[in-house]
Coordinates of C-alpha atoms in Angstrom, one line a residue:
M1 CA 23.6 -5.5 98.4
D2 CA 20.7 -7.9 98.3
V3 CA 21.9 -11.4 99.2
T4 CA 18.4 -13.0 99.2
R5 CA 18.6 -16.6 97.9
T6 CA 22.3 -16.4 97.1
R7 CA 23.0 -19.8 98.7
P8 CA 19.8 -21.8 98.4
S9 CA 21.6 -25.2 98.8
L10 CA 23.0 -24.4 102.3
Y11 CA 20.4 -22.5 104.2
G12 CA 16.9 -23.7 104.6
E13 CA 15.3 -20.3 105.1
I14 CA 16.9 -18.9 102.1
A15 CA 16.0 -21.9 100.0
H16 CA 12.4 -21.1 100.6
G17 CA 12.8 -17.4 100.0
L18 CA 11.8 -16.6 103.5
G19 CA 14.7 -14.5 104.6
F20 CA 18.3 -13.5 103.8
W21 CA 21.7 -14.2 105.2
T22 CA 23.6 -11.9 107.6
D23 CA 26.1 -12.2 110.3
R24 CA 23.8 -10.9 113.0
S25 CA 21.1 -8.3 112.9
A26 CA 19.6 -5.8 115.4
V27 CA 16.4 -8.0 115.4
H28 CA 18.5 -10.9 116.6
E29 CA 20.1 -8.8 119.3
A30 CA 16.7 -7.4 120.6
A31 CA 15.1 -10.9 120.5
A32 CA 18.0 -12.5 122.4
Q33 CA 18.2 -9.8 125.1
G34 CA 14.4 -9.6 125.6
R35 CA 14.2 -6.0 124.6
A36 CA 10.5 -6.2 123.5
L37 CA 10.0 -2.4 123.0
K38 CA 13.1 -2.2 120.7
L39 CA 12.0 -5.3 118.8
Q40 CA 8.5 -3.9 118.3
Q41 CA 10.0 -0.7 117.0
L42 CA 12.2 -2.6 114.5
I43 CA 9.3 -4.6 113.3
Q44 CA 7.1 -1.5 112.8
A45 CA 10.0 0.0 110.9
G46 CA 9.9 -2.9 108.5
A47 CA 12.7 -5.1 109.7
A48 CA 12.6 -8.7 108.4
V49 CA 11.6 -11.1 111.2
N50 CA 12.9 -14.1 109.2
I51 CA 16.4 -12.7 108.7
V52 CA 18.9 -15.6 108.9
A53 CA 22.3 -15.4 110.6
M54 CA 25.3 -17.1 109.4
D55 CA 24.4 -20.3 111.3
S56 CA 20.9 -20.1 110.0
I57 CA 19.6 -19.0 113.3
T58 CA 16.5 -16.7 113.1
P59 CA 15.5 -14.1 115.7
L60 CA 12.8 -16.6 116.8
H61 CA 15.5 -19.1 117.6
E62 CA 17.3 -16.5 119.6
A63 CA 14.3 -15.5 121.6
C64 CA 13.4 -19.2 122.4
I65 CA 17.0 -20.0 123.4
Q66 CA 16.8 -17.2 126.0
G67 CA 13.2 -17.9 127.0
Q68 CA 12.1 -14.4 126.0
T69 CA 8.3 -15.1 125.8
Q70 CA 7.2 -11.6 125.0
C71 CA 9.7 -11.4 122.1
V72 CA 8.6 -14.8 120.9
R73 CA 5.0 -13.5 120.7
L74 CA 6.0 -10.3 118.9
L75 CA 7.9 -12.3 116.3
L76 CA 5.2 -14.8 115.7
D77 CA 2.6 -12.1 115.4
A78 CA 4.8 -10.5 112.8
G79 CA 5.0 -13.6 110.7
A80 CA 8.1 -15.4 112.0
Q81 CA 8.4 -19.0 110.7
V82 CA 7.4 -21.1 113.6
D83 CA 9.3 -24.2 112.3
A84 CA 12.4 -22.4 110.9
R85 CA 15.5 -24.6 110.9
N86 CA 19.0 -23.6 112.0
I87 CA 22.1 -25.1 110.5
D88 CA 21.7 -28.2 112.8
G89 CA 18.1 -28.6 111.7
S90 CA 16.7 -27.6 115.1
T91 CA 13.5 -25.6 115.3
P92 CA 12.6 -22.9 117.8
L93 CA 10.5 -25.4 119.7
C94 CA 13.7 -27.5 120.2
D95 CA 15.4 -24.4 121.6
A96 CA 12.5 -23.5 123.9
C97 CA 12.5 -27.0 125.3
A98 CA 16.2 -27.0 125.8
A99 CA 15.9 -23.7 127.7
G100 CA 13.1 -25.2 129.8
S101 CA 10.9 -22.2 129.0
L102 CA 7.4 -23.7 129.5
D103 CA 5.7 -20.4 128.5
C104 CA 7.7 -20.3 125.2
V105 CA 6.9 -23.9 124.5
K106 CA 3.1 -23.3 125.0
L107 CA 3.2 -20.2 122.8
L108 CA 5.0 -22.0 120.0
L109 CA 2.5 -24.9 120.1
E110 CA -0.3 -22.4 120.1
Y111 CA 1.1 -21.0 116.8
G112 CA 1.3 -24.5 115.3
A113 CA 4.9 -25.6 116.0
T114 CA 5.5 -29.2 114.8
V115 CA 5.8 -31.5 117.8
N116 CA 7.8 -34.2 116.0
P117 CA 9.8 -32.5 113.3
P118 CA 12.0 -34.8 111.1
L119 CA 15.4 -34.5 112.7
F120 CA 18.6 -36.5 112.9
T121 CA 19.7 -34.9 116.1
F122 CA 17.6 -34.1 119.2
S123 CA 13.8 -33.8 118.9
P124 CA 12.0 -31.2 121.1
L125 CA 11.3 -34.0 123.6
H126 CA 15.0 -35.0 123.7
E127 CA 15.9 -31.3 124.3
A128 CA 13.3 -31.1 127.1
C129 CA 14.9 -34.1 128.8
M130 CA 18.3 -32.7 128.3
G131 CA 17.3 -29.4 129.9
G132 CA 15.6 -31.2 132.8
N133 CA 12.3 -29.4 132.9
S134 CA 9.8 -32.1 133.7
D135 CA 6.8 -29.8 133.0
C136 CA 8.1 -29.3 129.5
V137 CA 8.5 -33.1 129.1
Q138 CA 5.0 -33.7 130.3
L139 CA 3.5 -31.1 128.0
M140 CA 5.4 -32.5 125.0
I141 CA 4.1 -36.0 125.8
D142 CA 0.6 -34.7 126.2
R143 CA 0.9 -33.1 122.7
G144 CA 1.9 -36.4 121.1
A145 CA 5.7 -36.3 121.2
F146 CA 7.3 -39.6 120.2
M147 CA 8.8 -41.2 123.3
E148 CA 10.6 -43.9 121.2
A149 CA 12.3 -41.4 118.8
H150 CA 16.0 -42.1 118.5
D151 CA 18.6 -39.3 118.0
C152 CA 22.1 -40.0 116.6
H153 CA 23.8 -39.6 119.9
Y154 CA 22.0 -41.0 123.0
G155 CA 19.0 -42.9 121.8
T156 CA 15.5 -42.2 123.2
P157 CA 14.5 -39.3 125.4
L158 CA 14.7 -41.8 128.3
H159 CA 18.4 -42.4 127.5
V160 CA 18.9 -38.6 127.6
A161 CA 17.1 -38.1 130.9
C162 CA 19.1 -40.8 132.6
A163 CA 22.4 -39.7 131.1
R164 CA 21.7 -36.2 132.5
Q165 CA 20.5 -37.6 135.8
H166 CA 17.1 -35.9 135.6
Y167 CA 15.0 -38.1 137.9
D168 CA 11.7 -36.2 137.5
C169 CA 11.9 -36.3 133.7
T170 CA 12.7 -40.0 133.9
K171 CA 9.7 -40.7 136.0
V172 CA 7.4 -38.6 133.8
L173 CA 8.6 -40.7 130.7
L174 CA 8.2 -44.0 132.5
T175 CA 4.8 -43.2 133.9
A176 CA 3.7 -42.1 130.4
G177 CA 4.6 -45.6 129.1
A178 CA 8.1 -45.1 127.7
N179 CA 9.9 -48.4 126.9
V180 CA 12.3 -48.8 129.9
N181 CA 14.4 -51.3 128.0
A182 CA 14.7 -49.4 124.7
S183 CA 18.3 -49.6 123.5
K184 CA 20.7 -47.9 121.2
L185 CA 23.7 -50.1 120.3
N186 CA 22.2 -52.4 123.0
E187 CA 22.7 -49.8 125.6
T188 CA 19.7 -49.2 127.8
A189 CA 18.7 -46.3 130.1
L190 CA 19.8 -48.5 133.0
H191 CA 23.4 -48.6 131.6
H192 CA 23.4 -44.8 131.7
A193 CA 22.1 -44.7 135.3
A194 CA 24.8 -47.2 136.3
K195 CA 27.5 -45.1 134.6
M196 CA 26.3 -42.1 136.6
K197 CA 26.3 -44.1 139.8
N198 CA 22.8 -42.8 140.4
T199 CA 21.1 -45.3 142.8
D200 CA 17.8 -43.5 142.8
L201 CA 17.6 -43.7 139.0
I202 CA 18.6 -47.4 139.1
E203 CA 15.8 -48.2 141.6
L204 CA 13.3 -46.3 139.5
L205 CA 14.2 -48.0 136.3
V206 CA 14.1 -51.5 137.9
E207 CA 10.8 -50.6 139.5
F208 CA 9.4 -50.0 136.0
G209 CA 10.9 -53.3 134.7
G210 CA 14.5 -52.3 133.7
N211 CA 16.5 -55.3 132.8
V212 CA 19.6 -55.6 135.1
F213 CA 21.0 -58.3 132.9
A214 CA 20.9 -56.4 129.6
R215 CA 24.3 -56.3 127.8
D216 CA 25.5 -53.5 125.6
N217 CA 27.8 -53.9 122.6
L218 CA 30.8 -54.3 124.9
N219 CA 29.0 -57.2 126.5
K220 CA 28.7 -55.3 129.7
K221 CA 25.8 -55.3 132.1
P222 CA 24.8 -52.1 134.0
I223 CA 26.7 -53.4 137.1
H224 CA 29.9 -53.5 135.2
Y225 CA 29.9 -49.7 135.0
T226 CA 29.9 -49.4 138.8
S227 CA 32.6 -49.7 141.4
T228 CA 32.6 -52.8 143.5
G229 CA 31.1 -52.2 146.9
S230 CA 29.6 -48.8 146.0
P231 CA 25.9 -48.1 146.6
S232 CA 25.1 -48.4 142.9
F233 CA 27.0 -51.7 142.7
L234 CA 25.2 -53.1 145.8
C235 CA 21.9 -52.0 144.4
L236 CA 22.3 -53.7 141.1
E237 CA 23.8 -56.8 142.8
F238 CA 20.7 -57.0 145.0
Y239 CA 18.4 -56.8 142.0
E240 CA 20.4 -59.4 140.1
N241 CA 20.2 -61.8 143.0
T242 CA 16.6 -61.0 144.2
P243 CA 13.8 -61.6 141.6
L244 CA 11.0 -59.1 141.5
S245 CA 7.9 -60.2 143.4
L246 CA 4.9 -61.7 141.5
Q247 CA 3.0 -58.5 142.3
Q248 CA 5.7 -56.4 140.7
L249 CA 6.1 -58.6 137.7
S250 CA 2.4 -58.5 137.1
R251 CA 2.5 -54.7 137.1
V252 CA 5.4 -54.6 134.8
T253 CA 3.8 -57.0 132.4
V254 CA 0.5 -55.2 132.3
R255 CA 2.2 -51.9 131.6
R256 CA 4.5 -53.4 129.0
V257 CA 1.5 -54.8 127.1
L258 CA -0.3 -51.4 127.3
G259 CA 2.8 -49.3 126.5
T260 CA 2.0 -45.7 126.0
R261 CA -1.7 -46.4 126.4
A262 CA -1.2 -47.3 130.0
P263 CA -2.1 -43.9 131.5
E264 CA -5.4 -43.9 129.6
V265 CA -6.4 -47.6 129.8
V266 CA -5.5 -48.5 133.4
P267 CA -8.0 -46.2 135.1
K268 CA -10.7 -47.8 132.9
L269 CA -10.1 -51.4 133.8
G270 CA -12.8 -51.5 136.5
L271 CA -10.5 -52.6 139.2
P272 CA -10.4 -51.5 142.9
S273 CA -8.8 -48.1 143.3
R274 CA -5.9 -49.6 145.3
I275 CA -5.0 -51.8 142.4
I276 CA -5.4 -49.0 139.9
N277 CA -3.1 -46.8 142.0
F278 CA -0.6 -49.7 142.1
L279 CA -0.6 -50.2 138.4
S280 CA -0.3 -46.4 137.9
Y281 CA 2.7 -46.2 140.3
V282 CA 0.7 -43.9 142.6
P283 CA 2.4 -44.1 146.0
P284 CA 0.3 -45.2 149.0
P285 CA -1.0 -42.4 151.3
V286 CA 1.3 -41.2 154.1
V287 CA 0.0 -42.2 157.5
K288 CA 0.7 -39.7 160.3
I289 CA 0.1 -39.9 164.0
K290 CA 0.6 -37.4 166.8
S291 CA 3.1 -38.3 169.4
H292 CA 4.8 -36.0 172.0
D293 CA 3.4 -33.0 170.1
R294 CA 5.2 -34.1 166.9
M295 CA 3.9 -35.6 163.6
L296 CA 5.8 -38.8 162.9
N297 CA 5.8 -39.8 159.2
L298 CA 5.5 -43.6 159.2
K299 CA 6.2 -43.9 155.5
R300 CA 9.9 -43.0 155.9
I301 CA 11.8 -43.1 159.1
S302 CA 15.4 -42.1 158.9
E303 CA 17.9 -44.3 160.7
D304 CA 20.9 -42.6 159.2
Q305 CA 23.4 -41.8 162.0
M306 CA 26.7 -42.2 160.1
G307 CA 25.8 -40.2 157.0
R308 CA 25.0 -43.4 155.2
R309 CA 22.0 -44.0 153.0
N310 CA 19.9 -46.0 155.5
N311 CA 16.2 -45.2 155.0
L312 CA 13.7 -48.0 155.4
L313 CA 10.3 -47.4 153.7
Y314 CA 7.3 -48.5 155.6
S315 CA 4.2 -49.3 153.5
A316 CA 1.6 -51.9 153.2
S317 CA 2.6 -52.7 149.7
Q318 CA 4.8 -55.7 148.8
D319 CA 6.6 -53.5 146.4
T320 CA 7.9 -51.2 149.2
N321 CA 8.8 -54.2 151.4
H322 CA 11.0 -55.5 148.5
K323 CA 12.9 -52.2 148.5
A324 CA 13.3 -52.3 152.2
L325 CA 15.1 -55.6 152.0
Y326 CA 17.6 -54.0 149.7
K327 CA 18.0 -51.0 152.0
H328 CA 18.6 -53.3 154.9
K329 CA 21.2 -55.4 152.9
I330 CA 23.4 -52.5 151.9
N331 CA 23.8 -51.3 155.5
N332 CA 24.5 -54.6 157.2

């Protein structure tokens, strides 16, 4: 029985006459399991590569979800729709980003996948941040992904990265110029970091200008989502009571004005390399000396003898000294 275009109002692929609806096909199975030889045989035998399962998932979706790069290439070469939508509206690029498959992401982009498809749920960049692959995040940003795109759940990709505690993804977004104080229902990324009790994320967000006094729709500041006396509480309390230095404020202001253009514009400002590095959040070089046949790293000297977080950062920059004051405070 030919069921092609039987339900055009419900399934996008069928609506465009690109496939037909089935529970699940052999092509889906081969693509999901990475059985490239079997998939190739099915294609050569005339199997439809745009066949749509009950949830509107195509074989290309399946291959991308599982990170099966070879199967992805076979399907694309055979005419698979690179921007096919499943029942949630997600494209194969969304699935590849969610899986953290950098090779699949590169391949889909090579075949013309849309970087910013019109979605109500997660964009490919949101999915990359959810999955935690910072290389995928960087690639999507390099290809023009919208860093301020809002989904219907979390907000921006930065919200997602912080809610999932993906430090590297968060740093990639901030370095690329993402708005650190972007909000959804007045909730910022710093609120998410505080809820997760993640001190490293809190420090990173504040370093890039995160507002510790921002209040969400419940009139709560980030500190209100921490436990009194906990490291995350002490961290936020310190930053509430200790203003950023003029040096730090200058950097935050410059980058806020430049926004997503900061990575491109800052190196062209004609300033000394040390200032360029500071504005670009490039850490100072690590100084090493030889003593008693051992290399001592002067940038970070551990003084933790009770299992407590007690590292003092040693650097010539005022920014690092500011952090050292906080480190000293929470351990005394």
